[in-house]
PDB file of C-alpha atoms in Angstrom:
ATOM      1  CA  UNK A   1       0.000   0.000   0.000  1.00 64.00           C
ATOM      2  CA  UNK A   2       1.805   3.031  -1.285  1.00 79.00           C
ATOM      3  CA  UNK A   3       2.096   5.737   1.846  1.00 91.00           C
ATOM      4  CA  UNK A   4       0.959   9.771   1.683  1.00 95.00           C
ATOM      5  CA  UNK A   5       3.098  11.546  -1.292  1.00 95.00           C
ATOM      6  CA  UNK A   6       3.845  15.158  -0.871  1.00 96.00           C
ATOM      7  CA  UNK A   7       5.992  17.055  -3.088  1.00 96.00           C
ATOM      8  CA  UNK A   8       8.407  19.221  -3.140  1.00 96.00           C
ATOM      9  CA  UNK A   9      10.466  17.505  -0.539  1.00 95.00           C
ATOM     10  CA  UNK A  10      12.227  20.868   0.167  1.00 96.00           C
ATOM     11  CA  UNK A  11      11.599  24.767  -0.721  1.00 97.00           C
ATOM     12  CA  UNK A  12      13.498  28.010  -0.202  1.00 97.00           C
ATOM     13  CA  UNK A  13      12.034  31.281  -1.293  1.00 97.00           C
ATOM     14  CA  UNK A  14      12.266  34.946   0.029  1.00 97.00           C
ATOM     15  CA  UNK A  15       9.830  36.557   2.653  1.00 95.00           C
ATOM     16  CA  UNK A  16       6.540  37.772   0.377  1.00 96.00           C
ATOM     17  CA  UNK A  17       6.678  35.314  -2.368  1.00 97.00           C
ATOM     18  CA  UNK A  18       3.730  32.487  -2.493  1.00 97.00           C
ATOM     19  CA  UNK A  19       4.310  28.916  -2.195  1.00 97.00           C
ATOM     20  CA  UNK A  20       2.237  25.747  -2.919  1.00 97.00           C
ATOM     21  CA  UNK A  21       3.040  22.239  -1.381  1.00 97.00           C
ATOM     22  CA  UNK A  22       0.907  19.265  -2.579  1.00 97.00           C
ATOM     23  CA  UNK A  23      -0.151  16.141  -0.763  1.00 97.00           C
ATOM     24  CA  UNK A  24      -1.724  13.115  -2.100  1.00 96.00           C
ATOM     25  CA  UNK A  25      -3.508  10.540   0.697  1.00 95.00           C
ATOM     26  CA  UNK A  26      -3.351   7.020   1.113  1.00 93.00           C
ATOM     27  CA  UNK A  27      -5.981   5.357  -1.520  1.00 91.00           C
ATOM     28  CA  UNK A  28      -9.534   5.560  -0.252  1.00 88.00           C
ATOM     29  CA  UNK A  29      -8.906   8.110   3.196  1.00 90.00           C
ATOM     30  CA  UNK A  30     -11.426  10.571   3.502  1.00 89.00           C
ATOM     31  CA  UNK A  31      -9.982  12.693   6.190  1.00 90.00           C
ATOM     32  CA  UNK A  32      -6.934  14.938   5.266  1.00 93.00           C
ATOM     33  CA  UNK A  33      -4.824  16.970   7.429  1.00 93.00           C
ATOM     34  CA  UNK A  34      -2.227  19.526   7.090  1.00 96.00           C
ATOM     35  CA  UNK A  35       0.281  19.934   9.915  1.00 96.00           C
ATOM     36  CA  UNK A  36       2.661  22.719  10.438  1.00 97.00           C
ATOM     37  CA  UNK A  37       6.027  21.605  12.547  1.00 94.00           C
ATOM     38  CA  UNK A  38       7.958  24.788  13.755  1.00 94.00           C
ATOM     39  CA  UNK A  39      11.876  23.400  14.813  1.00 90.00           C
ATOM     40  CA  UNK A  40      11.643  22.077  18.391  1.00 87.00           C
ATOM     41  CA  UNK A  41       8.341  21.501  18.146  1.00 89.00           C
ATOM     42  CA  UNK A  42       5.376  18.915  17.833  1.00 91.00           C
ATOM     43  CA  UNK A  43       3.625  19.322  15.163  1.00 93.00           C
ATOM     44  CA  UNK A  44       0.333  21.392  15.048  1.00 94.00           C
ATOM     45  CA  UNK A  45      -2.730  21.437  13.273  1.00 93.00           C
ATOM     46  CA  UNK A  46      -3.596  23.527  10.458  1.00 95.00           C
ATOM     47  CA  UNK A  47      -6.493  22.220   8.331  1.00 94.00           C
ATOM     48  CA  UNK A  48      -8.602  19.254   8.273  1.00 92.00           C
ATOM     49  CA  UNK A  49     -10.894  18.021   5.442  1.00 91.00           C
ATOM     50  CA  UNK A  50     -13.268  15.436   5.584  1.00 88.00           C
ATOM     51  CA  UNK A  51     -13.655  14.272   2.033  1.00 87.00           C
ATOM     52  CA  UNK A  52     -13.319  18.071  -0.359  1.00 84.00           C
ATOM     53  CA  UNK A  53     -14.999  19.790   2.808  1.00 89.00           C
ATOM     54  CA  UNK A  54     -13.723  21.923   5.486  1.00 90.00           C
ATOM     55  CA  UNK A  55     -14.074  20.517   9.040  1.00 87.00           C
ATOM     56  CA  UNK A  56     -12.131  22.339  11.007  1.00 88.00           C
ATOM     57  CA  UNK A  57      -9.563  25.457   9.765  1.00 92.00           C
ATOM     58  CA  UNK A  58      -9.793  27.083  13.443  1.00 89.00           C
ATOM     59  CA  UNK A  59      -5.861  27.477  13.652  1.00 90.00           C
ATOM     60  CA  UNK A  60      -5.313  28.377   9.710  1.00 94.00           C
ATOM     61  CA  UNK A  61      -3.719  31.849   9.321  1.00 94.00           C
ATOM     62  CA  UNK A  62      -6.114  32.536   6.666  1.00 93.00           C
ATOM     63  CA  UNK A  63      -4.598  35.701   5.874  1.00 95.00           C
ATOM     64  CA  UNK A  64      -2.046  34.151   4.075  1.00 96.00           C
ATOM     65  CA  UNK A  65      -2.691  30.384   4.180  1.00 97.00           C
ATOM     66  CA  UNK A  66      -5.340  28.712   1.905  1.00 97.00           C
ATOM     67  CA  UNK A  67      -6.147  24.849   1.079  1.00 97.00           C
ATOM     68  CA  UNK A  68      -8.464  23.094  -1.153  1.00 95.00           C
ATOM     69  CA  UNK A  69      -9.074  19.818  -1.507  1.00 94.00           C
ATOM     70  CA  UNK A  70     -11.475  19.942  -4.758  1.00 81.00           C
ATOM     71  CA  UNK A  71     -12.296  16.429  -5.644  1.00 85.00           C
ATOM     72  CA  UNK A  72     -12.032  14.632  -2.427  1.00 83.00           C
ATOM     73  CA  UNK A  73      -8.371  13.054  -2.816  1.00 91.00           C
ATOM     74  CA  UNK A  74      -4.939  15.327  -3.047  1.00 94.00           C
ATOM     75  CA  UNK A  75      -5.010  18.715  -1.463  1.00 97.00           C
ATOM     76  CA  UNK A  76      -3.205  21.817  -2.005  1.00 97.00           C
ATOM     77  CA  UNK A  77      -1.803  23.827   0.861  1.00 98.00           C
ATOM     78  CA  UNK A  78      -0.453  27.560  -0.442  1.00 98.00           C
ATOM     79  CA  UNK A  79       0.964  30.483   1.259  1.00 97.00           C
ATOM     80  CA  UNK A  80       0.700  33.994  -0.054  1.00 96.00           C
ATOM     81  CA  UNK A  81       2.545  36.246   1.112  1.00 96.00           C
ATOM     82  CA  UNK A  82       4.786  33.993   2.917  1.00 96.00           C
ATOM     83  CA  UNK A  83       7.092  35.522   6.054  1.00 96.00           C
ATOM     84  CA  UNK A  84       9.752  35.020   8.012  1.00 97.00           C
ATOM     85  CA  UNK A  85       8.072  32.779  11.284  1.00 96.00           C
ATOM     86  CA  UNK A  86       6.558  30.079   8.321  1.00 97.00           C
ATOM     87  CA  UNK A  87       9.578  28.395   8.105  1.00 97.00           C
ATOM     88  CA  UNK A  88       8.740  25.131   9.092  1.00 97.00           C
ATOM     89  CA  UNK A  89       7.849  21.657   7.873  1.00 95.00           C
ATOM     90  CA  UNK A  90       4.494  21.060   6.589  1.00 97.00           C
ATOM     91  CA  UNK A  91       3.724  17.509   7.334  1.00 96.00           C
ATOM     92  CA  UNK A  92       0.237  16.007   5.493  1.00 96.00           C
ATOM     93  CA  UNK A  93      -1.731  13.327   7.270  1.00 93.00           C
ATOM     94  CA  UNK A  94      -4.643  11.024   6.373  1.00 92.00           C
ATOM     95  CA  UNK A  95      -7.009   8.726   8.027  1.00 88.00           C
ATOM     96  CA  UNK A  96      -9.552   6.858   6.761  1.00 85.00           C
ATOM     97  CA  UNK A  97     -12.479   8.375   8.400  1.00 72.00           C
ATOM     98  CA  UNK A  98     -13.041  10.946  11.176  1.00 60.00           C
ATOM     99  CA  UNK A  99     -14.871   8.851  13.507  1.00 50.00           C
ATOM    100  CA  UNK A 100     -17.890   9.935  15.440  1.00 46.00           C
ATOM    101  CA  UNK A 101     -16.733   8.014  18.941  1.00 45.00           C
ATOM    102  CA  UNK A 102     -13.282   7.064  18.431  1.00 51.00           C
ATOM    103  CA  UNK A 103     -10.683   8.194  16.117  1.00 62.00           C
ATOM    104  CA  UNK A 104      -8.549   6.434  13.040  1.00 74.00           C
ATOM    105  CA  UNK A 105      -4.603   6.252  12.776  1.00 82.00           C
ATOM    106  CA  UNK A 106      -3.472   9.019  11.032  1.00 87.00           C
ATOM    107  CA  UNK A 107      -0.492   8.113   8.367  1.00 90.00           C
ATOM    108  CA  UNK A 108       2.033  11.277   7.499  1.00 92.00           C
ATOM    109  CA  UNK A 109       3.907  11.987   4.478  1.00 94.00           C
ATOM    110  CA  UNK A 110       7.598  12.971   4.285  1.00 93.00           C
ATOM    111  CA  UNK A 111       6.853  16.648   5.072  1.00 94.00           C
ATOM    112  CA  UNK A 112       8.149  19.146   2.905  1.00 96.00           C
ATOM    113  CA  UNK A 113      10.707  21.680   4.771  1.00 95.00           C
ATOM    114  CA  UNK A 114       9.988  25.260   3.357  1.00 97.00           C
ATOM    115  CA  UNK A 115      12.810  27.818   4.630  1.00 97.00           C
ATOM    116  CA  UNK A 116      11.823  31.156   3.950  1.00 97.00           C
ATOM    117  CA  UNK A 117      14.925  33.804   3.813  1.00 96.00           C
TER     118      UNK A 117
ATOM    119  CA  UNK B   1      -8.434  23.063  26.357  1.00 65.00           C
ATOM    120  CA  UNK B   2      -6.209  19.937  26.235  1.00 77.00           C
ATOM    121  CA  UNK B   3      -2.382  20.017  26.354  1.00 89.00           C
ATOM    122  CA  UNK B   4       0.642  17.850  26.596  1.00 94.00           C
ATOM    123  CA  UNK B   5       3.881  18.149  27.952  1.00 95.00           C
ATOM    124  CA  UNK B   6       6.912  15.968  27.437  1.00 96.00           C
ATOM    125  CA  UNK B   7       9.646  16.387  30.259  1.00 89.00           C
ATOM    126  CA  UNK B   8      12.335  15.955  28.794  1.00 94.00           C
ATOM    127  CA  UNK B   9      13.729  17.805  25.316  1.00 94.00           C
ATOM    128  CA  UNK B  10      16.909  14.775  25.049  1.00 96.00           C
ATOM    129  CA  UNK B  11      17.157  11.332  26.463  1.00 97.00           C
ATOM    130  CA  UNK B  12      20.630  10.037  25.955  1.00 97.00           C
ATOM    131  CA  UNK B  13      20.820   6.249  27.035  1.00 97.00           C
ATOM    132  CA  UNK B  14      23.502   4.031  25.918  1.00 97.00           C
ATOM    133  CA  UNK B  15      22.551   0.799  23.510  1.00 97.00           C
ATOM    134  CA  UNK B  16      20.973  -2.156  25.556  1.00 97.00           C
ATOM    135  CA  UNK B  17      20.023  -0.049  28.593  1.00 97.00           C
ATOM    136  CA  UNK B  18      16.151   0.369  29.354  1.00 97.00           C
ATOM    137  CA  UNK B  19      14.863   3.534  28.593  1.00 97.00           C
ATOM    138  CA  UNK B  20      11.893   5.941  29.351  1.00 97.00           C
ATOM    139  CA  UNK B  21      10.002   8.548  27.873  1.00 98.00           C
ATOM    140  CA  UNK B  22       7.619  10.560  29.998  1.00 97.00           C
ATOM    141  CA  UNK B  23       4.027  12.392  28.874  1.00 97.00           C
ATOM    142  CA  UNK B  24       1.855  14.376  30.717  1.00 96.00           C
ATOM    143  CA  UNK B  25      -1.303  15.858  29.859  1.00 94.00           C
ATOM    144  CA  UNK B  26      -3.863  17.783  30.626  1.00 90.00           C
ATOM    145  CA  UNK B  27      -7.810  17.647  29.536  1.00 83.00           C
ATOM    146  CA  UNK B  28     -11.140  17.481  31.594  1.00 77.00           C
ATOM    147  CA  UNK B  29     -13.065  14.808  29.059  1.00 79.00           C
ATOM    148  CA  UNK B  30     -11.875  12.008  28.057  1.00 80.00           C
ATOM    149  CA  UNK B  31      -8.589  11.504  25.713  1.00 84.00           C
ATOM    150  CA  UNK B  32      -7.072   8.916  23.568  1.00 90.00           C
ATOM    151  CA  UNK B  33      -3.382   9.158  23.741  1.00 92.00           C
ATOM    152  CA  UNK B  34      -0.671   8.329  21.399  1.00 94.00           C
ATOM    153  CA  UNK B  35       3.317   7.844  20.186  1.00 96.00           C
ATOM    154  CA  UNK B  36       4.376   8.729  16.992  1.00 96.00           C
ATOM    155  CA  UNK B  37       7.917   8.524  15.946  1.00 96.00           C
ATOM    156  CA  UNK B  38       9.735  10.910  13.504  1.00 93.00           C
ATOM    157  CA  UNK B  39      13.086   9.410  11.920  1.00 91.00           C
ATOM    158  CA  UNK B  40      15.386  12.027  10.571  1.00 85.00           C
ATOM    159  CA  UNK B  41      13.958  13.334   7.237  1.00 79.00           C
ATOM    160  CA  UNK B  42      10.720  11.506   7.715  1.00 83.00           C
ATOM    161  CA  UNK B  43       7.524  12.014   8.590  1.00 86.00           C
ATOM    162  CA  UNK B  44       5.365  10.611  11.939  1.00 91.00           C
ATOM    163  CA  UNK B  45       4.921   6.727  12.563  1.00 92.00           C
ATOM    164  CA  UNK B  46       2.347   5.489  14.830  1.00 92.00           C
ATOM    165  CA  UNK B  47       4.236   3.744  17.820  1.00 95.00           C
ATOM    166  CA  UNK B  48       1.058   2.905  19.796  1.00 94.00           C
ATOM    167  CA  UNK B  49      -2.075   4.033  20.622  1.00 92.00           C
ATOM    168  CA  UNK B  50      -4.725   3.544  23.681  1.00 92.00           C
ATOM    169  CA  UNK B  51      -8.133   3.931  23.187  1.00 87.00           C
ATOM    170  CA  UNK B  52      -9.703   2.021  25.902  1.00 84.00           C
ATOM    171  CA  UNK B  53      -9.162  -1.107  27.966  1.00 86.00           C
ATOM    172  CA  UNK B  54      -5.948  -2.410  28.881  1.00 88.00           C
ATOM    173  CA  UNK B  55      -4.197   0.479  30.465  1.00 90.00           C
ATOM    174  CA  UNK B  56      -0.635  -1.514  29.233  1.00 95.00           C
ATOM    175  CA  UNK B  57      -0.409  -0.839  25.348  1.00 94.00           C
ATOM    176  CA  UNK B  58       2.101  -3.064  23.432  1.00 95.00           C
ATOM    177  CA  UNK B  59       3.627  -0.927  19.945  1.00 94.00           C
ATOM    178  CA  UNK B  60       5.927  -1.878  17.572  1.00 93.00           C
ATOM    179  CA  UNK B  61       9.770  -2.492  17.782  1.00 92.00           C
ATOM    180  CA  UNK B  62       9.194  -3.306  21.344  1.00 95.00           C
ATOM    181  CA  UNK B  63       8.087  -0.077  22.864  1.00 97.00           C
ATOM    182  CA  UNK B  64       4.872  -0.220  25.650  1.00 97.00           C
ATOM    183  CA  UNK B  65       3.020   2.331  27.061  1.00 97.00           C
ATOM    184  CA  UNK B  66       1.058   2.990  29.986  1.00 95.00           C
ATOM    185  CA  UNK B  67      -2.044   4.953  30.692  1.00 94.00           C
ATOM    186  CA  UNK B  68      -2.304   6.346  33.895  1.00 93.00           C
ATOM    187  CA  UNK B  69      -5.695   8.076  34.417  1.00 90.00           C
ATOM    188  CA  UNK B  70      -4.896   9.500  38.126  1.00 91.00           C
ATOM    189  CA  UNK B  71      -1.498  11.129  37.134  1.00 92.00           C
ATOM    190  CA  UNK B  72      -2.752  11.672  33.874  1.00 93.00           C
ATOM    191  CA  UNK B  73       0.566  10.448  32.323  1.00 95.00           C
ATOM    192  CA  UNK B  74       0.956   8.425  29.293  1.00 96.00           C
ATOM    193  CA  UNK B  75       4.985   7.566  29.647  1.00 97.00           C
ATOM    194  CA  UNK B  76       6.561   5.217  26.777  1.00 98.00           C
ATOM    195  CA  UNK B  77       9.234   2.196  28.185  1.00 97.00           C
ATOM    196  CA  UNK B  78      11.483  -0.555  25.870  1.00 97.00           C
ATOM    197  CA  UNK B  79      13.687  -2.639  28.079  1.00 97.00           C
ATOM    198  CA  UNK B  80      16.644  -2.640  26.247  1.00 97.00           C
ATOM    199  CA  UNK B  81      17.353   0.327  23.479  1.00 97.00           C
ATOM    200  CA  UNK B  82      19.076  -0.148  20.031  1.00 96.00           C
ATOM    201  CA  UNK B  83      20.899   1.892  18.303  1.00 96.00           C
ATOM    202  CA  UNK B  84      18.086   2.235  15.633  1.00 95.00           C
ATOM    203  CA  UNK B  85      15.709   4.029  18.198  1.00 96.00           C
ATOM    204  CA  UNK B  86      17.761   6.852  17.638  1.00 96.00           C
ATOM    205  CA  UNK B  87      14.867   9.130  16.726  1.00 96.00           C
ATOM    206  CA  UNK B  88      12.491  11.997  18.197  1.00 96.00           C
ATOM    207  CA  UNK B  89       9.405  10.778  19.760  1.00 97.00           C
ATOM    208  CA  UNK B  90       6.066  12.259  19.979  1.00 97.00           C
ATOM    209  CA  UNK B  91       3.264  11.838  22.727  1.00 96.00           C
ATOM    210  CA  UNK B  92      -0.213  13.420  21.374  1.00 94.00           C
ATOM    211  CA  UNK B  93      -3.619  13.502  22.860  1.00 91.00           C
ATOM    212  CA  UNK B  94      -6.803  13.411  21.010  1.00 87.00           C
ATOM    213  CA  UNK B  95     -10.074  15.107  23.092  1.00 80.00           C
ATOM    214  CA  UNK B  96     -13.558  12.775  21.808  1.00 72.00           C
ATOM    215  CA  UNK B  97     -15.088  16.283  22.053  1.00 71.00           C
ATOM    216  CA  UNK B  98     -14.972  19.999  20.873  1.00 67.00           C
ATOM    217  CA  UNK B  99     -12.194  20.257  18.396  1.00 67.00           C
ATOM    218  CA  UNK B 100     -11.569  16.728  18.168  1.00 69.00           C
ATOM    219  CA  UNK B 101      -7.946  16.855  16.682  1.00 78.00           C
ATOM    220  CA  UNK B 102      -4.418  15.771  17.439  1.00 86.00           C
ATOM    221  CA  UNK B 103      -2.277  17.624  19.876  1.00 90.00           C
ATOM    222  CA  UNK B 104       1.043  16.850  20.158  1.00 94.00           C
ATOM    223  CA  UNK B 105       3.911  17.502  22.483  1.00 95.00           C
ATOM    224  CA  UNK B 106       7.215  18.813  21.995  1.00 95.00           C
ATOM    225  CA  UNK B 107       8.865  16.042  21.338  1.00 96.00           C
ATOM    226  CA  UNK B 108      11.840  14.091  22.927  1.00 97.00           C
ATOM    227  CA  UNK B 109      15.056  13.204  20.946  1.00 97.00           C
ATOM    228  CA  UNK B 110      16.009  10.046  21.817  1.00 97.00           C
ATOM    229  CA  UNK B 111      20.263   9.363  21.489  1.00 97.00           C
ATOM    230  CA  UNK B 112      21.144   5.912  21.756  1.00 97.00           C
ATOM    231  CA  UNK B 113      24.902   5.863  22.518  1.00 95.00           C
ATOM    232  CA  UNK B 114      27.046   2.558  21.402  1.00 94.00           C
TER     233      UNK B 114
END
């Protein structure tokens, strides 16, 4: 069973340019997550989809941060303008449901390591 | 609101010595807790999880756990360390209410010695 794909595996730009990191799930999860890990850190949670809907975005910056998930399978996680304090690794997770009285192992991808200068 | 707290930032033990990893947390509903571990340049693997029962959860590559309700502590234990557990490790708490989402702790870097 082939794991959670994100790509690029590593990203450098300057402060105020956008950036766009893409995850793909494990075959047939419906729940999607997008983790940011800050170095020293656990990681924390940024978005969470539940098939191509929004379940909970409660600790998105969505000043700058946006994510779709348009057809229910890979998601896009973009930041425009980007700064300084979003350097970080953006880990994507994905379970196979969000359960109503217990909860599913989430599997992570890679992470992609954006350092932003 | 829930929150964890791992003691301790670095572990060094030295290969073949027990070892353990200590989580606390806090939360006023119930909680299922977990370990995730992060190998350099990877992302999280589930170590083990409790979700009810047994309060003694067996994981992979050796590693238990046990839940503690009345100290609230979730600590993580493997009797005798290789030097493939090298690795940081991750206690997180889920709340089955509200937000219902993952929250992790800082993390402890584990540095098994030869």
């Amino acid at each position: 069973e082939a794991g959670v794909a994100q790509s690029p595996r590593y990203k450098i730009i300057e402060k105020r340019q956008s950036v766009a990191f893409w995850c793909n799930p494990i075959s047939g999860h419906a729940t999607l997550y997008w983790y940011q890990q800050i170095l020293g850190q656990g990681p924390k949670l940024l978005i969470q989809f539940q098939n191509n809907g929004v379940v909970d975005d409660s600790q998105l910056p969505k000043d700058r941060f946006s994510a779709e998930r348009l057809k229910g399978v890979d998601s896009t996680l973009k930041i425009q303008p980007a700064k300084l304090e979003d350097s970080a690794v953006y880990l994507c997770a994905s379970s196979l449901i969000r359960g109503t009285t217990s909860t599913d192992t989430q599997y992570f991808g890679p992470g992609t390591r954006l350092t932003v200068l | 609101a829930q929150s964890v707290t791992q003691l301790d930032s670095q572990v060094p033990v030295f290969e073949e010595a027990p070892v353990e990893l200590r989580c606390n947390y806090s939360s006023s509903v119930s909680v299922y807790l977990f370990w995730y571990v992060q190998y350099p340049n990877q992302g999280l693997q589930l170590l083990l999880k409790y979700l009810s029962g047994s309060t003694l959860v067996k994981g992979i590559n050796g590693f238990e756990a046990e839940f503690n309700k009345s100290q609230t502590s979730f600590h993580l234990r493997k009797p005798s360390v290789h030097i493939s557990d090298t690795a940081e490790y991750f206690c997180a708490v889920f709340e089955d209410t509200g937000r219902r989402a993952l929250t992790f702790g800082s993390g402890t870097r584990l540095q098994v010695q030869p």
